[in-house]
Short mmCIF file of C-alpha atoms in Angstrom, two decimals:
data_model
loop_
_atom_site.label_atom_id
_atom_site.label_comp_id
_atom_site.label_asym_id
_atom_site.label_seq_id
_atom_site.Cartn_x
_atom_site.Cartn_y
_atom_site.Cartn_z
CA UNK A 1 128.48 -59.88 328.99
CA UNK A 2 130.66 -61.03 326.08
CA UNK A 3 129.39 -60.00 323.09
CA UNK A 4 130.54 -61.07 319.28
CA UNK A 5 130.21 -60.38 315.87
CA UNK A 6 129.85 -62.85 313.21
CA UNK A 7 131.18 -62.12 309.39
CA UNK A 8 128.02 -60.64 308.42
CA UNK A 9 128.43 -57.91 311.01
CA UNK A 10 131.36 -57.34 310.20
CA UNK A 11 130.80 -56.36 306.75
CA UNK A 12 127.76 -54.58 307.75
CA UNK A 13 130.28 -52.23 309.43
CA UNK A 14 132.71 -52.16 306.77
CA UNK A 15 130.36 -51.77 304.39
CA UNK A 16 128.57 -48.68 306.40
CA UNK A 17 132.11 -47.11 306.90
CA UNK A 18 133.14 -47.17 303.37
CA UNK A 19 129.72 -45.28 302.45
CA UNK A 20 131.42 -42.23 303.58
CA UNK A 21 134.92 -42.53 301.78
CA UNK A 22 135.80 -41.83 298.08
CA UNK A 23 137.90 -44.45 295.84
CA UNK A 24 141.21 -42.37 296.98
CA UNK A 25 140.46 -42.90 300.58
CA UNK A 26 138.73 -39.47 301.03
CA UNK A 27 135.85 -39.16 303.63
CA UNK A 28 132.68 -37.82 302.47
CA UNK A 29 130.35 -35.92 304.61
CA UNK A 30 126.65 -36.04 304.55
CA UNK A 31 123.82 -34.11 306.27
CA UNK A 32 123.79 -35.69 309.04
CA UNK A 33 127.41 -37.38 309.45
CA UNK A 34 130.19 -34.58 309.25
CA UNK A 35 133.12 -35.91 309.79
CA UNK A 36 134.41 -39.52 310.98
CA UNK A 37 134.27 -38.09 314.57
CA UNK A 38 130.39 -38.44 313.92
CA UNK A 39 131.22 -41.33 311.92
CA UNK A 40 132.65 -42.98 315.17
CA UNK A 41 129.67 -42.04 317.10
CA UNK A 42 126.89 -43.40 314.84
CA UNK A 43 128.59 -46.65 314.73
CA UNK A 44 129.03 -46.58 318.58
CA UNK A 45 125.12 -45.92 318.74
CA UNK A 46 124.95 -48.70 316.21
CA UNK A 47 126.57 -51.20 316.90
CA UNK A 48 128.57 -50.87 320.00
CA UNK A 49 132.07 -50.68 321.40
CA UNK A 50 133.26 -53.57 319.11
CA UNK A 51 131.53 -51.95 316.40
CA UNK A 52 133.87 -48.68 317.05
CA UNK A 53 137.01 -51.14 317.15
CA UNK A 54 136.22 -52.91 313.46
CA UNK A 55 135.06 -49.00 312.52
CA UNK A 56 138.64 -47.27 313.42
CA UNK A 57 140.51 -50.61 311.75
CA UNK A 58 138.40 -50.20 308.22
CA UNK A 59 139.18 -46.35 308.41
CA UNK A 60 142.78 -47.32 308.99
CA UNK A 61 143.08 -49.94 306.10
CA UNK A 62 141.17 -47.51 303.87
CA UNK A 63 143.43 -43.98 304.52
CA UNK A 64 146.53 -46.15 304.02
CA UNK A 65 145.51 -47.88 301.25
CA UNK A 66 145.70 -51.26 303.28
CA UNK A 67 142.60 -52.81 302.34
CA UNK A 68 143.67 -56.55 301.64
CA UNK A 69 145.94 -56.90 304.18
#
């Protein structure tokens, strides 16, 4: 089964994975989302193996200040 995501997705993602880091690029914990190990794992239940891929990119572009790029 081939599965996509369209922009909206997408963002939906990015958008839940930036929830959890500062303005420098800092992750922030929560109560129930520790560290971006758990992070990984809620997208995973979330939104699936893609999801994980587009997850571990926006962490990348976000802890090396590469957001536009």
């Amino acid at each position: 089964m081939i599965v996509s995501f369209n922009k909206n997705h997408i963002i939906e993602i990015q958008e839940f994975v930036w929830d959890f880091f500062d303005q420098d690029g800092q992750f922030v914990a929560d109560k129930t989302i520790k560290d971006k190990d758990d992070l990984i794992s809620t997208v995973e239940n979330n939104f699936g193996s893609m999801g994980v891929d587009i997850a571990k990119d926006e962490i990348f572009a976000i802890e090396t200040g590469d957001h536009f790029s």
